[in-house]
Short mmCIF file of C-alpha atoms in Angstrom, two decimals:
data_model
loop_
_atom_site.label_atom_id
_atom_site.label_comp_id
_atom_site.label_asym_id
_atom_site.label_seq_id
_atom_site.Cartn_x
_atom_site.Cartn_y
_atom_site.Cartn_z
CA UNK A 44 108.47 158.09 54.40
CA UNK A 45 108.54 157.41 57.93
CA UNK A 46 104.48 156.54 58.20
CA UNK A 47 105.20 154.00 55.16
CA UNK A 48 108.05 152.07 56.99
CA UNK A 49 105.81 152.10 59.98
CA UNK A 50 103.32 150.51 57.93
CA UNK A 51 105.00 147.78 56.36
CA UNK A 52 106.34 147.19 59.95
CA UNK A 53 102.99 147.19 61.37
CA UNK A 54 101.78 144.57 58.42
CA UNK A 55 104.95 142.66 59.54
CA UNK A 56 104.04 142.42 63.33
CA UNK A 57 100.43 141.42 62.26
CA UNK A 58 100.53 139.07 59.60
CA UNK A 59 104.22 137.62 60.03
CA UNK A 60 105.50 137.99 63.69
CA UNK A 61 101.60 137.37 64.83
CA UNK A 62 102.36 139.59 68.02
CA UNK A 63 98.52 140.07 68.60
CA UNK A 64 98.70 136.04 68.30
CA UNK A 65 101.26 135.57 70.88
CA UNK A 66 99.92 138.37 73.47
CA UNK A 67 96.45 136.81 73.24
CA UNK A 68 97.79 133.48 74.18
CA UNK A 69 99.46 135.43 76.90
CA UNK A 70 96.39 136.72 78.15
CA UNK A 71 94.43 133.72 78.12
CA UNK A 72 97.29 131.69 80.15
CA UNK A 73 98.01 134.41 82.75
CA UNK A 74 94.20 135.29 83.56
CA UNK A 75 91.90 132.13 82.57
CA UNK A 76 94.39 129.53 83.13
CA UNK A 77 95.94 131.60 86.56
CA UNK A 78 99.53 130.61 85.49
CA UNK A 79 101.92 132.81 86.72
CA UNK A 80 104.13 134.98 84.65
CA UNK A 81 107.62 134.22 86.25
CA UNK A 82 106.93 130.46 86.12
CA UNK A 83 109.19 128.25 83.69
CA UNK A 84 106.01 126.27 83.04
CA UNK A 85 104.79 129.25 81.54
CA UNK A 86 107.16 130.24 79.58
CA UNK A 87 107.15 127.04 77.66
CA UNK A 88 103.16 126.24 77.46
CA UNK A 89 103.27 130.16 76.03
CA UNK A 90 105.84 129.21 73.24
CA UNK A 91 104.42 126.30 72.53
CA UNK A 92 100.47 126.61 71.93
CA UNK A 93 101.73 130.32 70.23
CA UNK A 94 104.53 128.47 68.12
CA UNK A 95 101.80 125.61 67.09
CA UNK A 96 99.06 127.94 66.03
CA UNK A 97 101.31 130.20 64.27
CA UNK A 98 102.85 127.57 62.08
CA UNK A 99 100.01 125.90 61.24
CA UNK A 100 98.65 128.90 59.99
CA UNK A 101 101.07 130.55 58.42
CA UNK A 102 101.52 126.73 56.71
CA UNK A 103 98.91 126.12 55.56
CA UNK A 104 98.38 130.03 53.34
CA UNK A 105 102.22 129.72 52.24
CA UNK A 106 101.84 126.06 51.07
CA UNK A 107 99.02 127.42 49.62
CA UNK A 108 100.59 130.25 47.59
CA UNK A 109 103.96 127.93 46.74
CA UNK A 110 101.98 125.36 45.53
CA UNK A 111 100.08 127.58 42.93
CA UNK A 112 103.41 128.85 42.13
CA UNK A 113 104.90 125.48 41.70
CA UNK A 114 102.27 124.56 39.48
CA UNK A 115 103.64 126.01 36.35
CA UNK A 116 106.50 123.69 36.87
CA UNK A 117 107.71 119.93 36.66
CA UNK A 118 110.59 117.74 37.02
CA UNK A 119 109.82 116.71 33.58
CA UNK A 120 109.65 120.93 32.66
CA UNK A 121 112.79 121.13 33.97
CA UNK A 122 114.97 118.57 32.58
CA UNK A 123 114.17 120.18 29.01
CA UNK A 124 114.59 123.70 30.23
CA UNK A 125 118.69 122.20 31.91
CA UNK A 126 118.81 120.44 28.33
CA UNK A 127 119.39 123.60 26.95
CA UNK A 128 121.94 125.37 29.40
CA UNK A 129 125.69 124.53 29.36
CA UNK A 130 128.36 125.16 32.30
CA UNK A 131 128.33 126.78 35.42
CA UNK A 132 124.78 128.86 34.40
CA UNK A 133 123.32 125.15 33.76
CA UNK A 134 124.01 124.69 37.81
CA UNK A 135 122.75 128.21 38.86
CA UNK A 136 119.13 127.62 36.96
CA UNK A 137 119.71 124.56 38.52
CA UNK A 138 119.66 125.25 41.55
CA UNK A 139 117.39 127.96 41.44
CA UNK A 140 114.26 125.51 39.74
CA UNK A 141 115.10 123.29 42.54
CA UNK A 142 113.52 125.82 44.69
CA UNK A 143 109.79 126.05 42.65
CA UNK A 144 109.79 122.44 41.21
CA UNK A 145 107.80 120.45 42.66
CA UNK A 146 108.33 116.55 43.62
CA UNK A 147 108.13 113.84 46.77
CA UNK A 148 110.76 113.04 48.07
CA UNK A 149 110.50 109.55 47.13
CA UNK A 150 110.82 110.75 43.32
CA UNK A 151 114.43 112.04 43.89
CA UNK A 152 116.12 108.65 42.58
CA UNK A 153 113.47 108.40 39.56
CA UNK A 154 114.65 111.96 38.49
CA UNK A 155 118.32 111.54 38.78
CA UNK A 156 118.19 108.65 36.45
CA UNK A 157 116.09 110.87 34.71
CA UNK A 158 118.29 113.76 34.39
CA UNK A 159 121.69 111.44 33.86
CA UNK A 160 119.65 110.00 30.95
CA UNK A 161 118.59 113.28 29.24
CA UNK A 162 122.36 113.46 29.63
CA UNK A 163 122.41 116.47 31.95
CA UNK A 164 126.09 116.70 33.62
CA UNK A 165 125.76 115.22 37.00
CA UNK A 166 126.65 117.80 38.84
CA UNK A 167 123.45 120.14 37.29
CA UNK A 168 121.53 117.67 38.78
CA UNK A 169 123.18 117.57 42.12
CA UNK A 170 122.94 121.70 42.35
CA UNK A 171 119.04 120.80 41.37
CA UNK A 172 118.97 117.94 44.46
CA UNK A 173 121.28 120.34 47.01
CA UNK A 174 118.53 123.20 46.77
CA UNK A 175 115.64 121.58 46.23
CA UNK A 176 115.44 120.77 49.97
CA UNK A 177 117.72 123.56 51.98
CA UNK A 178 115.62 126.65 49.98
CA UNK A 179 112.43 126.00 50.05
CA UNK A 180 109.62 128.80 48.88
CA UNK A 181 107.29 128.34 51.76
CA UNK A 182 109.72 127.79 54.38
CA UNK A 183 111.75 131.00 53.63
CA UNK A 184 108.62 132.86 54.49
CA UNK A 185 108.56 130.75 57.81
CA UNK A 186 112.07 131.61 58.25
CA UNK A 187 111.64 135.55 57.66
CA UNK A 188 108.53 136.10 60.15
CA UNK A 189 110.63 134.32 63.09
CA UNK A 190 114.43 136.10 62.23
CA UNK A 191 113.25 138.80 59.85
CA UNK A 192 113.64 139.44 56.22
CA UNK A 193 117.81 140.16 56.37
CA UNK A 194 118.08 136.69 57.48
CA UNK A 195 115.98 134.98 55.18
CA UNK A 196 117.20 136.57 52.11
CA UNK A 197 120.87 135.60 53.26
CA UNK A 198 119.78 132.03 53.94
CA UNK A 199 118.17 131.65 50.34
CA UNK A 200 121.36 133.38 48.54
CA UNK A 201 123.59 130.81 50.64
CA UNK A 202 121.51 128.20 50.50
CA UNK A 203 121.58 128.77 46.68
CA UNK A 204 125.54 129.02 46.25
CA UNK A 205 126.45 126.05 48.39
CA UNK A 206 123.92 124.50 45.79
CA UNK A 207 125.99 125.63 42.95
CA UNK A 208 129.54 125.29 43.94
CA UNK A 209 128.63 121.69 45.39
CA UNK A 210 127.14 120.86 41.71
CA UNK A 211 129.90 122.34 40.09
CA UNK A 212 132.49 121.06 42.03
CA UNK A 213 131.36 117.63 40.97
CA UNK A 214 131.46 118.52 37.97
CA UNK A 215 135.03 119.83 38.17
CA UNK A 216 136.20 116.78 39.58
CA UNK A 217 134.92 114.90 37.18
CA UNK A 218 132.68 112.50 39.47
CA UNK A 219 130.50 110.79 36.40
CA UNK A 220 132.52 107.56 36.66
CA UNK A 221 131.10 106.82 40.33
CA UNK A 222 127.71 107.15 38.85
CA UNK A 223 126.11 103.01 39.32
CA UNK A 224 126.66 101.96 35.47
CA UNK A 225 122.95 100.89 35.33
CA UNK A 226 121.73 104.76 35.47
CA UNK A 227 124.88 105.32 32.93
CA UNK A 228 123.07 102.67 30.63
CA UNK A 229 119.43 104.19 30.51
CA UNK A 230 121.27 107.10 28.15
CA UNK A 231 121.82 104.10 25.44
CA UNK A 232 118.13 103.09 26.29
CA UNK A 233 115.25 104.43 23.53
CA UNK A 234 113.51 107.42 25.09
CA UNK A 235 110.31 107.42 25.38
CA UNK A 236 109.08 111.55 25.12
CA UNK A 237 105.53 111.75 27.06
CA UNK A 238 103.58 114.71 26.42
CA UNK A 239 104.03 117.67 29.22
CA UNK A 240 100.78 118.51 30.34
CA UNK A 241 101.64 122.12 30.33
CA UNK A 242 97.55 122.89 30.20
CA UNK A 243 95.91 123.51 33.93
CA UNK A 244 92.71 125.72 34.41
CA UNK A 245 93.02 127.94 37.09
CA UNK A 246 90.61 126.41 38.99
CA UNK A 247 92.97 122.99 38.70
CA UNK A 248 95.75 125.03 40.05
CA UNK A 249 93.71 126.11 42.91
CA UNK A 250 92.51 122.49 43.43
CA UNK A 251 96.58 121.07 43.46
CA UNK A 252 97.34 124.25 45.68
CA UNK A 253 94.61 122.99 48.17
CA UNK A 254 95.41 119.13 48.27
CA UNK A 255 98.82 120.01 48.72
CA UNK A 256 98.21 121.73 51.73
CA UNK A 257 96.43 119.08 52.93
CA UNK A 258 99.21 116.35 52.17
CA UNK A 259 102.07 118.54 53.73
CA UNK A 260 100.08 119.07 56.37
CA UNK A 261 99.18 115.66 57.26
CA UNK A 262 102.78 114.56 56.24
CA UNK A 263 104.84 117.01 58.45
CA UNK A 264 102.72 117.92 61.22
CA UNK A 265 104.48 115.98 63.52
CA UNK A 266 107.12 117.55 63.09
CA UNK A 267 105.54 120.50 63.81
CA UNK A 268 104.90 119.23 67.17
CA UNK A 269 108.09 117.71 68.05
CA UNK A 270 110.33 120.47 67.05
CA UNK A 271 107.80 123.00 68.94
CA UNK A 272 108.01 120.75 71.88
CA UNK A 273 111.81 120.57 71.86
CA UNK A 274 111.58 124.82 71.29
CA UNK A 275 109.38 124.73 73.86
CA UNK A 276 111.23 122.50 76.67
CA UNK A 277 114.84 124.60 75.26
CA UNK A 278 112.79 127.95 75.92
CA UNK A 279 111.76 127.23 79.46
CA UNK A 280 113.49 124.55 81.18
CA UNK A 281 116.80 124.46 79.82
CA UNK A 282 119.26 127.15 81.63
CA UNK A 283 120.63 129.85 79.15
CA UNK A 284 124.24 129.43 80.42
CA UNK A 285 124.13 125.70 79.59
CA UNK A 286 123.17 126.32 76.31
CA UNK A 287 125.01 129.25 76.13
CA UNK A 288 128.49 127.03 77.09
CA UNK A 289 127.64 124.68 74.38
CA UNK A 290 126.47 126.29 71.50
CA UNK A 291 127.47 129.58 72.16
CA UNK A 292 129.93 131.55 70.60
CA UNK A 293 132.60 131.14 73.56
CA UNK A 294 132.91 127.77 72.03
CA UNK A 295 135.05 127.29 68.71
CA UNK A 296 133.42 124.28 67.52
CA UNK A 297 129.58 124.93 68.02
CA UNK A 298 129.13 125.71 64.39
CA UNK A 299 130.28 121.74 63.95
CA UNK A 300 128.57 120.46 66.77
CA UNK A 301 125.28 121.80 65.36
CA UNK A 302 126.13 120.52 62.06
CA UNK A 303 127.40 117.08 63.03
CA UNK A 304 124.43 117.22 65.54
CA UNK A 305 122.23 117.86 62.56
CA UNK A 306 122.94 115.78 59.76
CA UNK A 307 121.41 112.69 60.51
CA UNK A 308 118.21 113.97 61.48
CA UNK A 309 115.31 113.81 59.41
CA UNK A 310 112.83 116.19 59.48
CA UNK A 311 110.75 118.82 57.78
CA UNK A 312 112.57 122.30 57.50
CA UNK A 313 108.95 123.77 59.34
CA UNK A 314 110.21 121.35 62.28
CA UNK A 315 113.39 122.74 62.73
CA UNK A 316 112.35 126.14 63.03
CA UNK A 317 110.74 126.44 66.16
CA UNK A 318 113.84 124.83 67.52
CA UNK A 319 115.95 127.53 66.04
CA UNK A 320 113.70 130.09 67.39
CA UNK A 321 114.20 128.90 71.19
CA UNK A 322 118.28 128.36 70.59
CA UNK A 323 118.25 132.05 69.10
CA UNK A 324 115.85 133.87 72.12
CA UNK A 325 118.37 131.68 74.66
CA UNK A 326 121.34 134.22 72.94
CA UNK A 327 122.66 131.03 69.95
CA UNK A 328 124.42 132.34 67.43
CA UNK A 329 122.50 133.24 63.90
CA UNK A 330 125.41 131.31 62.20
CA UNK A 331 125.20 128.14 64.93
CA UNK A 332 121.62 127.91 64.21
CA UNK A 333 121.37 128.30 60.74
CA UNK A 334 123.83 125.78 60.59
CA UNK A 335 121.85 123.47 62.09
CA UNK A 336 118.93 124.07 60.55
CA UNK A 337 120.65 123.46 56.98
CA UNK A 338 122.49 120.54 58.31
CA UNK A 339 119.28 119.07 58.68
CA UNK A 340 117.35 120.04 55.93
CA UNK A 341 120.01 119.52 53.01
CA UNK A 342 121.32 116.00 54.82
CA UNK A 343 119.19 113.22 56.40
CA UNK A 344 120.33 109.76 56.82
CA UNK A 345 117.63 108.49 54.59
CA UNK A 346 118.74 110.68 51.85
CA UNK A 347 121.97 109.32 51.91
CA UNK A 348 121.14 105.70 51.71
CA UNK A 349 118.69 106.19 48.88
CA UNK A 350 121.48 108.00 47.37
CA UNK A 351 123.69 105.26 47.92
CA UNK A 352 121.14 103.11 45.31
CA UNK A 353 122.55 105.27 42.28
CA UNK A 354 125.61 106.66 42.99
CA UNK A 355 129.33 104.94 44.33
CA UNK A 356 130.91 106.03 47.41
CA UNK A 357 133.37 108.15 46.69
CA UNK A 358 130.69 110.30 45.13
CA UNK A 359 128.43 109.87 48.12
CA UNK A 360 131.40 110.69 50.72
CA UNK A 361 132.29 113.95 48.44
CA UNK A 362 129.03 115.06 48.32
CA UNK A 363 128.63 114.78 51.92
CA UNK A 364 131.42 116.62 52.45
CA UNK A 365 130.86 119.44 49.99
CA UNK A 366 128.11 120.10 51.54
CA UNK A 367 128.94 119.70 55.26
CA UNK A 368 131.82 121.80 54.37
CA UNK A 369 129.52 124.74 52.78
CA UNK A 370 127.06 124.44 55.94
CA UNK A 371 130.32 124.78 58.83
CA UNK A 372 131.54 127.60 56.96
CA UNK A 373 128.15 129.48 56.30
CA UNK A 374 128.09 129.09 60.09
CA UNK A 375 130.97 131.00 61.14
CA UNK A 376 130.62 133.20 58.30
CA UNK A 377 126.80 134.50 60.19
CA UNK A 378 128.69 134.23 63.37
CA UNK A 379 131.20 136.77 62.45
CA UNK A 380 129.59 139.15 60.01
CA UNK A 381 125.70 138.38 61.37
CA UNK A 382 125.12 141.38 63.49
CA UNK A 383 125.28 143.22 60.31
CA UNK A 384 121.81 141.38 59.10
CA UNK A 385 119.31 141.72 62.56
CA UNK B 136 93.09 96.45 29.41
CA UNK B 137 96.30 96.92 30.87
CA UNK B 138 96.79 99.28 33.70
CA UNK B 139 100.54 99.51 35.46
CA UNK B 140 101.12 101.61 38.54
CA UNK B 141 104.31 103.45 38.45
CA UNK B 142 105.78 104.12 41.72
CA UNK B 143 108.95 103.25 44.30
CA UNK B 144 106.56 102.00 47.03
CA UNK B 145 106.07 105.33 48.70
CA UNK B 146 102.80 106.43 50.42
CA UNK B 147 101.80 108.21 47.68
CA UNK B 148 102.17 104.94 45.54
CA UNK B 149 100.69 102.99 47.63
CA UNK B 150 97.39 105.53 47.93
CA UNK B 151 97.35 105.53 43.95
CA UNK B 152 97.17 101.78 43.63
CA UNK B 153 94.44 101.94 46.14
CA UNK B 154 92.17 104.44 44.08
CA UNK B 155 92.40 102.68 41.21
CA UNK B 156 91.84 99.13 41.44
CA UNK B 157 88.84 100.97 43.50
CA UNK B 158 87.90 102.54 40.15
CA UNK B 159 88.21 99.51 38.21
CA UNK B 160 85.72 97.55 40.47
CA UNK B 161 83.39 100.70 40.71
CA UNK B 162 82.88 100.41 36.30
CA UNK B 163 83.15 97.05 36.33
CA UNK B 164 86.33 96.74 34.05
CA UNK B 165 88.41 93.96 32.90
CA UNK B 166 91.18 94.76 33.16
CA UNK B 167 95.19 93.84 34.97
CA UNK B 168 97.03 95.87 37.34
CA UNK B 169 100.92 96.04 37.19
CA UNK B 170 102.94 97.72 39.81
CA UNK B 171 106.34 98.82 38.76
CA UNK B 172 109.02 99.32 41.36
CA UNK B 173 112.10 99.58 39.56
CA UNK B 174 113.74 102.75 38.87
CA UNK B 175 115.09 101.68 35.62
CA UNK B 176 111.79 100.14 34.37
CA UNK B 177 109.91 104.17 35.67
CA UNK B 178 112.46 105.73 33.33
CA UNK B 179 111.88 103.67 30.61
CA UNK B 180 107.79 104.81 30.70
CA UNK B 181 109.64 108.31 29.88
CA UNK B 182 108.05 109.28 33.49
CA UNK B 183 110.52 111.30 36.49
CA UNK B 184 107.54 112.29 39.18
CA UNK B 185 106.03 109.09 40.78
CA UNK B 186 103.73 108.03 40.75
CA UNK B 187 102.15 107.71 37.35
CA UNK B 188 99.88 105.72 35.52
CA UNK B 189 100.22 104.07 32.54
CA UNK B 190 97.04 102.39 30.64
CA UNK B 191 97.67 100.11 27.67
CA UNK B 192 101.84 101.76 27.51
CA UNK B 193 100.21 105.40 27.23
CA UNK B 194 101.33 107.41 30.38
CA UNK B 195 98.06 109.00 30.98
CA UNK B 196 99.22 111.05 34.64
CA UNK B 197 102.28 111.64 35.99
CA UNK B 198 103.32 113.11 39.65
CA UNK B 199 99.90 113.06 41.56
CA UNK B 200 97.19 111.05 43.25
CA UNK B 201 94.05 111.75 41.72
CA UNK B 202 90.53 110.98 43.01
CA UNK B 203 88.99 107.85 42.78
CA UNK B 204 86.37 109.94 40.46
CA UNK B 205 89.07 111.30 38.61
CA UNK B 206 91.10 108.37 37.87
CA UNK B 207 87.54 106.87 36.15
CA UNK B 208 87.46 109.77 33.63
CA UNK B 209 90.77 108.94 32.59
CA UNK B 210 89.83 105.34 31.81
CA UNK B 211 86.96 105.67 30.12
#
């Protein structure tokens, strides 16, 4: 037994952790480049060209593999599959197709109107919207070579309920009635059924799988570089105790500070990583930095104002806070109990 | 012929629009382009996943950019 745990840590360290990656960038800074080993410089150039090329690889094979995956599905697949689910299950499928359906980001208003129209209970849809973004197929793969499998299973299970008890607890509260009355009106409008087209060769799977990489790739490698730049300036220039003071777990409200620091942003889940990485090596808490990285993820400012388009305040500002809520808590919760997951 | 874009005005709208009025000049068609921006107007079409195309009110694609070479095929 032994020799096959050592194995499947071995394949680990290779393929996921690329520590063969990371010790030949090492070796090609320290005696081609002369740099010297105690240096902050070097510190950060390491993390960075090792972050970079280990992203973009690991990218570009688990876009890849999603993509195929997410294939088999639609938004359009979807909606008939919630059609047929009632109550609280209706949000957990919910939230768990948000994870493998695929759609841009600029189709999220199209397929709420959709949904409301197929007269799906709003708060299915929001479970669908909540997880859509925060668990995301490719980028839990991401997230388990950098912190290890225990974390990324826990961030897909609570990534997945703060998806369903934010659906449902629109639901509960019986949030319809904020809903713009022009979406409400599309349910009275004829529908129009188009055909699914459920038919795709495998070789036009492999084809979408391949643009897609492409597309994400073009559309969120600048991210890449930012938040690996960020990583990189966090992992050698900025003290440990600083950070440590700020968003460590001496202080009560880093967990919120993270959040509130997060929500706002916008960027790409794969951006956010490397930043996590650096807070965690400078001694961050799991919880603090999970928290941020959901904060940002789930929540962006754009989101919120295309929101806005369909959907009246009062259920904009409660499903803000639902949310925010679920991340500040998920936070302390890792703080507390998250020595029992690394 | 009557060709309408579906689409919010995203990239991926905008690249759509792009290949096929290319198409159309590359056969030679006569035909008009639409572009539909308004959410209610997308729903109507029966069509969630921008952006689509719709060629004399049949949705022919929905949710992806295909090739200019592609995008002929389909209006044939």
């Amino acid at each position: 037994m032994q020799s096959i745990g050592d194995f499947f840590i071995t394949l680990n360290d290779v393929l996921l952790k690329m520590t063969w990656l990371e010790n030949s960038v090492n070796y090609i800074l320290l005696n081609w480049m002369k740099m010297d080993e105690t240096s902050l410089w070097f510190k950060g150039v390491s993390f960075f060209f090792f972050d970079v090329i280990k992203i973009f690889i690991l990218l570009s094979v688990l876009i890849y593999i999603s993509s195929y995956i997410q294939s088999y599905f639609s938004p359009e697949k979807t909606r008939k599959i919630l059609g047929n689910i009632k109550g609280v299950p209706a949000n957990i499928i919910g939230a768990l197709l948000g994870t493998v359906t695929p759609f841009c980001s600029c189709s999220s208003i199209p397929i709420f109107i959709g949904f409301t129209k197929a007269g799906l209970p709003i708060g299915v849809t929001f479970s669908f919207l909540i997880s859509s973004p925060l668990v995301d197929l490719a980028s839990v793969i991401l997230l388990a070579s950098i912190f290890g499998w225990n974390v990324a299973l826990a961030y897909v299970i609570v990534g997945l309920v703060i998806a369903v008890i934010g659906g449902s607890m629109i639901s509960f509260f019986k949030m319809e009635k904020y809903v713009e009355q022009f979406v409400l009106n599309t349910r009275n409008q004829e529908t129009v059924e188009i055909e699914l087209d459920d038919y795709m060769s495998n070789k036009e799977r492999r084809t979408y799988a391949f643009d897609q990489v492409k597309e994400i790739i073009q559309k969120v490698y600048i991210y890449i570089f930012i938040g690996v730049g960020i990583g990189a300036i966090i992992h050698g220039f900025i003290p440990a105790t600083f950070i440590e003071k700020v968003l460590g777990d001496k202080n009560p409200f880093s967990v919120i500070l993270a959040t509130l620091v997060g929500i706002p942003m916008y960027a790409d889940i794969f951006g956010t990583l490397p930043i996590a990485e650096a807070l965690v090596l400078k001694g961050v808490g799991i919880g603090t930095v999970l928290a941020f990285m959901m904060a940002v993820t789930a929540l962006s400012l754009p989101s919120i104002i295309l929101l806005k388009k369909v959907v009246k305040k009062q259920l904009l500002f409660t499903f803000v806070g639902i949310i925010t809520l679920g991340i500040i808590i998920t936070g302390y919760l890792f703080n507390i109990f998250g020595y029992l997951f690394i | 012929m009557k060709i309408k874009v579906l689409g919010s005005g995203c990239p991926n709208c905008k690249r759509l629009e792009k290949n096929v009025i290319q198409a159309i000049e590359e056969m030679g068609l006569d035909a008009t382009i639409e572009k539909i921006t308004d959410y209610a107007d997308i729903i109507a079409h029966g069509v969630m996943s921008t952006p689509a195309l719709v060629v004399d009110n049949n949705v022919v694609f929905y949710g992806q950019v295909p090739s200019v070479d592609k995008i002929k095929d389909y209006l044939k």
